[in-house]
C-alpha positions as CSV (number, residue, x, y, z in Angstrom):
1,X,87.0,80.6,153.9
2,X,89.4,83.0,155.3
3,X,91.8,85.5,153.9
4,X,95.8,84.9,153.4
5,X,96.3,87.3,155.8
6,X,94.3,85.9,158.5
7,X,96.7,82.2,157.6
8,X,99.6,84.5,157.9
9,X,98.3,86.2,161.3
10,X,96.9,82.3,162.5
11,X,100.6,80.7,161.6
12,X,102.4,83.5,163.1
13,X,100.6,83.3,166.3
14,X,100.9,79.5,167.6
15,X,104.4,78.8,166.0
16,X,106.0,82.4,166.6
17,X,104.3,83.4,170.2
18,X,103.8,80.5,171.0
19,X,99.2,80.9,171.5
20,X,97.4,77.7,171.7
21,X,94.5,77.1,169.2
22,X,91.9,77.9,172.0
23,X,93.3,81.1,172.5
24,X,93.7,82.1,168.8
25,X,90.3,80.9,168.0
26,X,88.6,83.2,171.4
27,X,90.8,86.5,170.5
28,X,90.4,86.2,166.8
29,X,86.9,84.7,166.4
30,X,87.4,81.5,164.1
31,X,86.2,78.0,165.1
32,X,89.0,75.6,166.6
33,X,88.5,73.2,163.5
34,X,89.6,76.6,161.2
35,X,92.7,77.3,162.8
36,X,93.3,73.7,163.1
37,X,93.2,73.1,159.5
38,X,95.6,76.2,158.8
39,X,97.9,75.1,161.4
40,X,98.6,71.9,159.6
41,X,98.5,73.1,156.2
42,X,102.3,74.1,155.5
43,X,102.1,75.4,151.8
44,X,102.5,78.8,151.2
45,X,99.4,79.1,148.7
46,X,96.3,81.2,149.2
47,X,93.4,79.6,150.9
48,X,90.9,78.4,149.0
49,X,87.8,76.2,149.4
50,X,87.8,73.1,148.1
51,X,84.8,70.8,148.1
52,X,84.6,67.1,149.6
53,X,82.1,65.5,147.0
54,X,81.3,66.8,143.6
55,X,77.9,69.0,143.8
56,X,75.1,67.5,142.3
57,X,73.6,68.5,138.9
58,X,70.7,66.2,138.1
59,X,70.0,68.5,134.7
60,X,73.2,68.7,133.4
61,X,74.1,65.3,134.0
62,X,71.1,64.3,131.9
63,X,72.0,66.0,129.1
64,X,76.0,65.7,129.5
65,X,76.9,62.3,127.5
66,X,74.7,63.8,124.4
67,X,77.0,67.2,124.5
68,X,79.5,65.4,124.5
69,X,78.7,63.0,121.6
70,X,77.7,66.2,119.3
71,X,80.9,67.7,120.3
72,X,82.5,64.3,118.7
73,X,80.5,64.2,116.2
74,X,81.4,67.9,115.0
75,X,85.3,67.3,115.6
76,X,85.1,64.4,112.7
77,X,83.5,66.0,110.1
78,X,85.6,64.5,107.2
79,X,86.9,67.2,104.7
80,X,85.8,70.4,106.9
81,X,87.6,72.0,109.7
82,X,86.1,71.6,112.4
83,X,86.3,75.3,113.8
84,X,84.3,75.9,110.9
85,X,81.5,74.1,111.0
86,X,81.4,73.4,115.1
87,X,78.1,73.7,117.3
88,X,78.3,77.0,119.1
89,X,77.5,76.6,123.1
90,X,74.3,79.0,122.0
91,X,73.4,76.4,118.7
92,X,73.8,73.2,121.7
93,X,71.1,75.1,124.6
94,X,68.6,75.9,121.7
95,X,69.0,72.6,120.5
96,X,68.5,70.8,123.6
97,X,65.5,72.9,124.9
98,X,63.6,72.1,121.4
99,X,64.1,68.8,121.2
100,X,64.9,67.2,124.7
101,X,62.9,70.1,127.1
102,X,66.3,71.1,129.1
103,X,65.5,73.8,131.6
104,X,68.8,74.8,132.1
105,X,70.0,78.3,131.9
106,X,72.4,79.3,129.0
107,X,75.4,80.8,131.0
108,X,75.7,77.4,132.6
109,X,75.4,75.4,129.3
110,X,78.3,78.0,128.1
111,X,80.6,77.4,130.8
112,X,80.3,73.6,130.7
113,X,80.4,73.2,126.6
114,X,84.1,75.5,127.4
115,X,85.0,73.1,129.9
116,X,84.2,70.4,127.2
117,X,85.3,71.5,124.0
118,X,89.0,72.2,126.6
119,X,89.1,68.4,126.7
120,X,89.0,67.9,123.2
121,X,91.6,70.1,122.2
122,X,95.0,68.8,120.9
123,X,98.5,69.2,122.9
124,X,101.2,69.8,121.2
125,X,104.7,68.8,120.4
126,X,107.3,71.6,120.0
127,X,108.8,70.6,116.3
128,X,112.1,71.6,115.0
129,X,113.6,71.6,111.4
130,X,116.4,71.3,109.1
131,X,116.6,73.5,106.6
132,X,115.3,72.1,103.3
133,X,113.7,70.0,105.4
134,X,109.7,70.0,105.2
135,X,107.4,72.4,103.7
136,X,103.4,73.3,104.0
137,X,100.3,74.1,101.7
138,X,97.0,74.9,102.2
139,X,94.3,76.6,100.6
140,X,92.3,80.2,102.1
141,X,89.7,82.5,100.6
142,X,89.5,86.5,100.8
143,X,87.7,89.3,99.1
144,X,89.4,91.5,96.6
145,X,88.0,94.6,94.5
146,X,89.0,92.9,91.1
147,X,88.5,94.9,88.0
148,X,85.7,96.9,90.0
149,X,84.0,93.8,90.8
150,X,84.1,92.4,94.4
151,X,85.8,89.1,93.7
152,X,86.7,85.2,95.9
153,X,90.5,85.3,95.4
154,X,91.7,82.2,96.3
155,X,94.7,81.9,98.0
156,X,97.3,79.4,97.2
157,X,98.9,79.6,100.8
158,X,103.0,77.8,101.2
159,X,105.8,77.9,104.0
160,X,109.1,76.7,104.3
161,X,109.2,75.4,108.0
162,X,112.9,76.3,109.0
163,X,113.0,79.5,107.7
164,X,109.3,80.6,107.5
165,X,109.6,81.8,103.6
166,X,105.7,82.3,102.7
167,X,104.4,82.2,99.7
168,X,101.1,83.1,98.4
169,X,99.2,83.3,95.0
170,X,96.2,84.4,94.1
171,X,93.4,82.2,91.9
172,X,89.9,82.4,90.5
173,X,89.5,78.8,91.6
174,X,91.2,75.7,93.6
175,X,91.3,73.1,90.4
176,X,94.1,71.6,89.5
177,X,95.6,73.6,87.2
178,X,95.6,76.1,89.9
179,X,97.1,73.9,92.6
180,X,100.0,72.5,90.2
181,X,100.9,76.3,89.0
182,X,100.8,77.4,92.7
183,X,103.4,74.6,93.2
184,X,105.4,75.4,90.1
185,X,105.5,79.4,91.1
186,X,106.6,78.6,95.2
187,X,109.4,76.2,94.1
188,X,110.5,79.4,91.7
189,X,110.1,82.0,93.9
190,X,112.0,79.9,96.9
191,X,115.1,78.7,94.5
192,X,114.2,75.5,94.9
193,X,112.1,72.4,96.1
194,X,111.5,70.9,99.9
195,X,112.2,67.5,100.6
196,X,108.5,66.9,102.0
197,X,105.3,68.5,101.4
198,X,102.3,68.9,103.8
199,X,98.9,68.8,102.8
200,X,95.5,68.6,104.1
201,X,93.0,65.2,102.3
202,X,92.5,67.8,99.6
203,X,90.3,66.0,96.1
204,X,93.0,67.4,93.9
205,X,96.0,65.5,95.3
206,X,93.9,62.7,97.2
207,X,91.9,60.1,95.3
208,X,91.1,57.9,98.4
209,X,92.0,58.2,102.0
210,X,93.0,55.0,103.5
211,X,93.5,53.5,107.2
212,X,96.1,55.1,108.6
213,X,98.5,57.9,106.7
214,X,97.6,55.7,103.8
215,X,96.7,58.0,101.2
216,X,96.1,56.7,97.3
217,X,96.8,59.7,95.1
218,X,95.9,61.4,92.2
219,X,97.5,59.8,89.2
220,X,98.0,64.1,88.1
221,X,99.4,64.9,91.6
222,X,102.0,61.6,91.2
223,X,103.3,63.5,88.2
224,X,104.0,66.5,89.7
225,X,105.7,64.6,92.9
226,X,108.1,62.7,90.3
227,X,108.7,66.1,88.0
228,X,109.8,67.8,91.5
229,X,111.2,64.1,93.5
230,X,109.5,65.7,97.0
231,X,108.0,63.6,99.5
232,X,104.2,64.6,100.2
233,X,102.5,63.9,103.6
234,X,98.8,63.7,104.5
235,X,97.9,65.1,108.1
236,X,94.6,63.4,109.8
237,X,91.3,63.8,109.2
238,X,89.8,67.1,110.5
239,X,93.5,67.7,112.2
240,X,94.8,70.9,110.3
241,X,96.8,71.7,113.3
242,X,99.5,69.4,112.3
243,X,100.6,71.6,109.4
244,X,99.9,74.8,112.2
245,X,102.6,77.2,110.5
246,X,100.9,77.4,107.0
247,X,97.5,77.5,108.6
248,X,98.7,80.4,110.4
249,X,99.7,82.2,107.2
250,X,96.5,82.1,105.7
251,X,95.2,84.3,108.3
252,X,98.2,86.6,108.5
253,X,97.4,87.2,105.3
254,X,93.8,88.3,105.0
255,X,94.1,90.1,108.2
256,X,97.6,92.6,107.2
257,X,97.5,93.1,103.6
258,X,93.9,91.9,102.5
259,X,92.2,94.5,105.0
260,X,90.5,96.7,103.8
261,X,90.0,95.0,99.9
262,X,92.5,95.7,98.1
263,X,91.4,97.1,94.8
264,X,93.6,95.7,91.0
265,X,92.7,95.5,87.7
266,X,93.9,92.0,87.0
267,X,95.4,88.8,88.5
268,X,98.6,89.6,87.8
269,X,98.7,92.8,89.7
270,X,97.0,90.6,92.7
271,X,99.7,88.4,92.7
272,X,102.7,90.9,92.6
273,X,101.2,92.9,95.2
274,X,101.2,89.1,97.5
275,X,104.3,88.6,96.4
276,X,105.4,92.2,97.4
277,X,103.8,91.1,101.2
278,X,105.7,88.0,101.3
279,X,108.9,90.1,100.8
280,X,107.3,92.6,103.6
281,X,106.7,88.7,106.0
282,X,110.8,87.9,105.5
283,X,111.9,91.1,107.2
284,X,110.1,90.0,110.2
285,X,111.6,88.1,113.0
286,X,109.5,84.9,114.4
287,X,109.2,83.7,118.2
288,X,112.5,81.9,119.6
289,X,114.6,82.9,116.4
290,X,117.3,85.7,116.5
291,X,117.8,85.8,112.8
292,X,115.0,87.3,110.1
293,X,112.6,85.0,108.2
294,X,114.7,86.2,104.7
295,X,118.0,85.5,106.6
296,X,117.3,82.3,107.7
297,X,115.7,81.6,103.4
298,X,119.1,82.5,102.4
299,X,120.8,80.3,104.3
300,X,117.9,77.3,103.5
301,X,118.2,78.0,99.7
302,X,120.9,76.0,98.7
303,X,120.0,72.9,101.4
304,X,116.8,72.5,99.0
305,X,116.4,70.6,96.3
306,X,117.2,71.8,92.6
307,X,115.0,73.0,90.2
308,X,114.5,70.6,87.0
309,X,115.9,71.8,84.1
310,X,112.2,72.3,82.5
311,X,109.1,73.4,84.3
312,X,105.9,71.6,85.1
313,X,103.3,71.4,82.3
314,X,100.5,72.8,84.8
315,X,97.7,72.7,82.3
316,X,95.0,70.1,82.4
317,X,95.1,67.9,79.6
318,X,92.2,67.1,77.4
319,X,91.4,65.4,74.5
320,X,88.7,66.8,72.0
321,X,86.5,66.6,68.9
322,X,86.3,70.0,66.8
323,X,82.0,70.0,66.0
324,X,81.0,71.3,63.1
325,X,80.8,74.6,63.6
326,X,84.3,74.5,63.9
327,X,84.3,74.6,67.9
328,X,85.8,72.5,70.8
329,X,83.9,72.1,74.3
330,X,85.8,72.2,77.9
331,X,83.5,72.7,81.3
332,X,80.1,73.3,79.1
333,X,81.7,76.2,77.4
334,X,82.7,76.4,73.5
335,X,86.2,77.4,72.1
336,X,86.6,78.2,68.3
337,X,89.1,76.7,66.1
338,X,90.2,77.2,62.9
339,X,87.4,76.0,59.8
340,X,90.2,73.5,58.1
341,X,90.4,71.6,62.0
342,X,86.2,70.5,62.0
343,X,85.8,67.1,62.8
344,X,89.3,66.0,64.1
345,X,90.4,65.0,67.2
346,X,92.3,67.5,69.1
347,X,94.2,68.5,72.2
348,X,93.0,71.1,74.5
349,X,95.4,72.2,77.4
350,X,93.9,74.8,80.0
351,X,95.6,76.6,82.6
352,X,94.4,79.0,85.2
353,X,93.8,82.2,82.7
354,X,94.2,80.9,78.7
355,X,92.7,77.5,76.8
356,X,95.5,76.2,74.1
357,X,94.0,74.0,71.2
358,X,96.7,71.7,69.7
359,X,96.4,69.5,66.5
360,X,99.4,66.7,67.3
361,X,102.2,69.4,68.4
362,X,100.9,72.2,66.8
363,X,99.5,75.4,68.2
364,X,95.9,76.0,66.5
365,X,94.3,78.2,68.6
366,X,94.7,80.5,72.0
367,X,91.4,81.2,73.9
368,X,91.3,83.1,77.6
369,X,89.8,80.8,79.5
370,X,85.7,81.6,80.6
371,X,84.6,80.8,83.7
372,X,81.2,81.2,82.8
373,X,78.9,78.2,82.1
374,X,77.5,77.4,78.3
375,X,79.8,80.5,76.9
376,X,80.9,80.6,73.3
377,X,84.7,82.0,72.8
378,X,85.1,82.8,69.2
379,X,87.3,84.6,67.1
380,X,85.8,85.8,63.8
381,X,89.2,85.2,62.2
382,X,89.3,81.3,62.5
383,X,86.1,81.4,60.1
384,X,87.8,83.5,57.0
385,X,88.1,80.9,54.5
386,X,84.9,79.7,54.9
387,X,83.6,83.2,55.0
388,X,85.4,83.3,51.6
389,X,83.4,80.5,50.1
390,X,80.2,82.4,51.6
391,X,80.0,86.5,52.0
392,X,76.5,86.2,52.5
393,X,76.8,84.9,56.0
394,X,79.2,87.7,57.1
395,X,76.6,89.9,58.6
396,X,74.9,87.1,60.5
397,X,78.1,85.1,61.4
398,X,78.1,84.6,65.5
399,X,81.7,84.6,65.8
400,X,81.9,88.4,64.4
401,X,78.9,89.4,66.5
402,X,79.8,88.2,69.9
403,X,83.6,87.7,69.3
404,X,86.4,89.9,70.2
405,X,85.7,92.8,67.2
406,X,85.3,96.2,68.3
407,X,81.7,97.5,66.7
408,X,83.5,100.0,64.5
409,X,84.2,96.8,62.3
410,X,80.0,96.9,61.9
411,X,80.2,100.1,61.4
412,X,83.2,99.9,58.0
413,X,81.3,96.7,57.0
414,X,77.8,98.5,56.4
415,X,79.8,101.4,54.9
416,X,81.2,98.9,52.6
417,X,77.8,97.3,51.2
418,X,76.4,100.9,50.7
419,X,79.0,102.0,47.9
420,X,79.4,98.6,46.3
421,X,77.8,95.2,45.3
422,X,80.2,93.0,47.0
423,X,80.7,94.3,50.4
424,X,80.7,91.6,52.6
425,X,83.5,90.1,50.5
426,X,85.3,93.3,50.8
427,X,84.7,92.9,54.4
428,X,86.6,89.8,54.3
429,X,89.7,90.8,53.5
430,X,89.5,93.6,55.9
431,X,89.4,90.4,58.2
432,X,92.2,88.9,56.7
433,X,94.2,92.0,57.6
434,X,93.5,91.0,61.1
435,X,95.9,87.5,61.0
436,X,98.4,89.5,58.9
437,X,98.5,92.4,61.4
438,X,97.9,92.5,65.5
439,X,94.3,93.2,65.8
440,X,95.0,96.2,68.1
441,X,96.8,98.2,64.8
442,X,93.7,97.0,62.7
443,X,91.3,98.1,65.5
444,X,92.6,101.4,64.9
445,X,93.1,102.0,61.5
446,X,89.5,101.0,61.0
447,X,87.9,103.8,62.9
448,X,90.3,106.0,61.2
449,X,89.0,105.0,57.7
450,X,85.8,105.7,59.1
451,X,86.8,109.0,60.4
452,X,87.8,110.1,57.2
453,X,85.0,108.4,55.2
454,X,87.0,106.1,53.4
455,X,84.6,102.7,53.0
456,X,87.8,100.7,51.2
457,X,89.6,98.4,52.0
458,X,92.7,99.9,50.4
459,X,92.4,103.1,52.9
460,X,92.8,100.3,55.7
461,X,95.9,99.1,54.5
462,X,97.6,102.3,53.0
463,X,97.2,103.5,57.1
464,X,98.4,100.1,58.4
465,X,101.2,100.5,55.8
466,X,102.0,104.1,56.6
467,X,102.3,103.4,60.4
468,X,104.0,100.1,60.0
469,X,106.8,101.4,57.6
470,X,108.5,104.1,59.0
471,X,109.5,107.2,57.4
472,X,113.4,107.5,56.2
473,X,115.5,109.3,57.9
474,X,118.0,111.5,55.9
475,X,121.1,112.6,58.2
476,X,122.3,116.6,57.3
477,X,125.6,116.6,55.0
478,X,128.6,117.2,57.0
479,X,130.3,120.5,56.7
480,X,134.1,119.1,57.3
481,X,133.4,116.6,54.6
482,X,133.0,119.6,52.1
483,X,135.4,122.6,53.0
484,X,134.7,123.9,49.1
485,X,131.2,124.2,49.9
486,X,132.5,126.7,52.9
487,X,134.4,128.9,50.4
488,X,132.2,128.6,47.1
489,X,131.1,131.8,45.7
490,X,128.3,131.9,43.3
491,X,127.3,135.2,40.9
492,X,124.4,137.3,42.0
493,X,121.3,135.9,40.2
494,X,119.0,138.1,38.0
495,X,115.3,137.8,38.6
496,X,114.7,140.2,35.6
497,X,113.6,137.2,33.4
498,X,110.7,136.6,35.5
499,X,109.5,140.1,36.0
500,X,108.8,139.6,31.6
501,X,105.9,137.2,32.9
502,X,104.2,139.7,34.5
503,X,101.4,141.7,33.4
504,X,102.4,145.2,31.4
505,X,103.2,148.0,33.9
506,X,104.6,151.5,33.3
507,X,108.2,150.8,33.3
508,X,108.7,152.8,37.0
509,X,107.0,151.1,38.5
510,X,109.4,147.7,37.5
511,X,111.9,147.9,39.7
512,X,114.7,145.0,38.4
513,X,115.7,142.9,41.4
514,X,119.1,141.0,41.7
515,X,119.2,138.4,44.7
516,X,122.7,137.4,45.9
517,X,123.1,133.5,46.4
């Protein structure tokens, strides 16, 4: 194959100078048929060799239909993306030299799997967008210091598509509860609700997936499509690219504001901080636009729909039977309620962070939720009047051993039974002062008793009364309100009376003392 040059130099020479191909093939050393060919080809591209039947591979083209079915077979994986969970080119060659004795090298498998897996992907259509128009979601994981403990924060992942407004919300999980609040917090944040949603075939808004688009839905999910009136739309199978923008975000993400772990304390500060980087995403400026991403929200806010005049309930609803032992179960753990609720059917409603107990409409008891599995969540409190009935089982009582009482409550309880006969009674009132009071004043005026060595239950509350009641104020009398005071003149004032008190001393040495007033 020769060089451009020597096209140039061949072209130049027969149609400029008029040489004939003998001659330019005897001064410049090419065969006839070479400068020939050039002569005749009139594009202007670089020479290049091009073969005149495909080259024969009889290994490769014994194994080539079964790459290509696994390649097929990966790309359908229902539920998992197939980037994900794909055969690597290295996975394929080890594969097929096990199991089927190919002798082909690797760097040739490599090439012809990326030749392959080029076939299989998608092309695109450019999409464009009115504002209020459509909206995605989508789920993504990352690592977070939480609390000191490296944590899964789950990312609850939304974007307008006309202006780009992200949104993303951290969770300990992907249940329901966590998919409806993430909802309920984008529409808040955004002003407002999208005509139509994207989603991937996701178990908490899909029940079935039908022929089709043809989705049958999650009698939970319904509800929160009619408290919002949104459209939601299923992509394909295995086909996240058709909600691209969203997919995108997850990724932005992890990589700018999630690298390095980021270390919090709590959920909450997670979240503001995301919130805080979805502020940071709107001053940016996307491909093809000339506005911002927060210009653009401001002027898609009022083209969405409103917000309802009450928010979604985002708990999950459940119904319950208080045991016994005056407790409730919800995901194998055990949530105390009040002694007078055993036996009766109750509510419970959990969201992400806190379990609510309800008899009919009525608030019975507040748990944070455990994510543990066969936990108990008591609060020695709920048990008082049945700790009434019987003090004996105060010191063995699980709800005050494992519940939410500091130790120092031990502590008071064992001085209380050393300096009189009914101590775990005594103890019991202490707990009473617990539903009368916050438990974080008790908490404190209980070591304080013990500080001072006061094992009653009266020191308790004379320090709960003396914080709680605060100490009167008395303003100083005002001068102009008086003017006689200004002027008053009182007689000098004899201390002489005093001095008679006094032991007997020689009169000289008795000095009589007058003080002015």
């Amino acid at each position: 194959m020769i060089k451009v040059v020597d096209k140039d130099i061949i072209r130049r020479l027969h149609l400029v100078q008029g040489w004939s191909e003998r001659r330019i093939a005897r001064e410049l050393g090419f065969a006839r048929e070479t400068v020939r060919k050039y002569l005749r080809d009139e594009s202007d591209t670089v020479p290049c060799y091009r073969l005149t039947k495909p080259r024969v591979t009889p290994v490769m083209d014994a194994v080539l239909p079964l790459i290509r079915q696994w390649l097929a077979d990966d790309a359908q994986q229902p539920g998992t993306p197939w980037v994900k969970q794909r055969r690597t080119a290295y996975q394929i060659w080890r594969q097929l030299c096990d199991e089927h004795g190919f002798t082909g090298a690797e760097t040739t498998l490599r090439q012809v799997v990326r030749e392959l897996k080029g076939e299989q992907r998608p092309v695109l259509v450019p999409l464009a967008f009115d504002p209020g128009e459509q909206a995605e979601v989508d789920w993504g994981t990352a690592q977070v210091i939480l609390d000191g403990v490296v944590t899964t924060a789950h990312l609850f992942c939304a974007r307008l598509r006309y202006s780009g407004m992200p949104f993303v919300m951290a969770f300990p999980h992907e249940q329901q509860e966590a998919f409806f609040e993430g909802h309920r917090q984008a529409f808040e944040h955004w002003g407002g609700v999208p005509k139509r949603v994207v989603y991937d075939n996701l178990t908490t808004a899909v029940q079935q997936v039908l022929a089709g688009h043809g989705r049958v839905e999650q009698e939970a999910f319904v509800c929160l499509r009619m408290h919002y009136l949104y459209e939601a739309v299923f992509c394909n199978v295995a086909a996240g690219h058709e909600k691209g923008s969203v997919e995108s975000l997850v990724g932005t993400i992890r990589r700018r504001y999630l690298s390095p772990m980021p270390t919090v304390g709590s959920w909450a500060e997670l979240n503001a901080y995301l919130w805080t980087c979805c502020q940071r995403e709107a001053q940016e400026t996307r491909p093809g636009q000339a506005a911002t991403v927060g210009e653009r929200w401001a002027a898609e806010r009022p083209q969405l729909l409103p917000l309802p005049a009450r928010p979604f309930e985002t708990a999950r609803r459940v119904v319950v039977t208080a045991s016994k032992t005056s407790e409730v179960r919800f995901a194998t753990n055990r949530y105390s309620v009040p002694v007078a609720y055993a036996y009766q059917p109750l509510t419970l409603k959990a969201d992400v962070h806190t379990v609510r107990i309800y008899h009919q409409t009525t608030l019975i008891a507040k748990h944070t939720r455990c994510y543990g599995r066969h936990q108990t969540v008591s609060d020695g409190r709920r048990y008082l009047p049945l700790l009434e009935r019987k003090p004996g089982a105060v010191p063995f009582a699980a709800a005050l051993r494992n519940g939410e009482l500091a130790p120092v409550f031990e502590t008071f309880r064992q001085g209380l039974c050393a300096r009189q006969t009914d101590g775990n009674r005594a103890f019991v009132a202490v707990l009473a002062l617990c539903l009368a009071h916050p438990l974080a004043l008790v908490t404190r005026a209980v070591p304080e008793a013990v500080a001072r060595g006061a094992y009653q239950v009266a020191a308790v509350e004379q320090l709960l009364a003396s914080w709680l009641t605060p100490a009167p104020v008395v303003a100083p009398l005002d001068p102009a309100r008086y003017p006689k005071y200004a002027t008053q003149q009182l007689a000098p004032v004899s201390l002489a009376p005093y001095d008679q008190l006094l032991p007997m001393v020689p009169a000289a040495a008795t000095p009589t003392t007058e003080v002015a007033a």
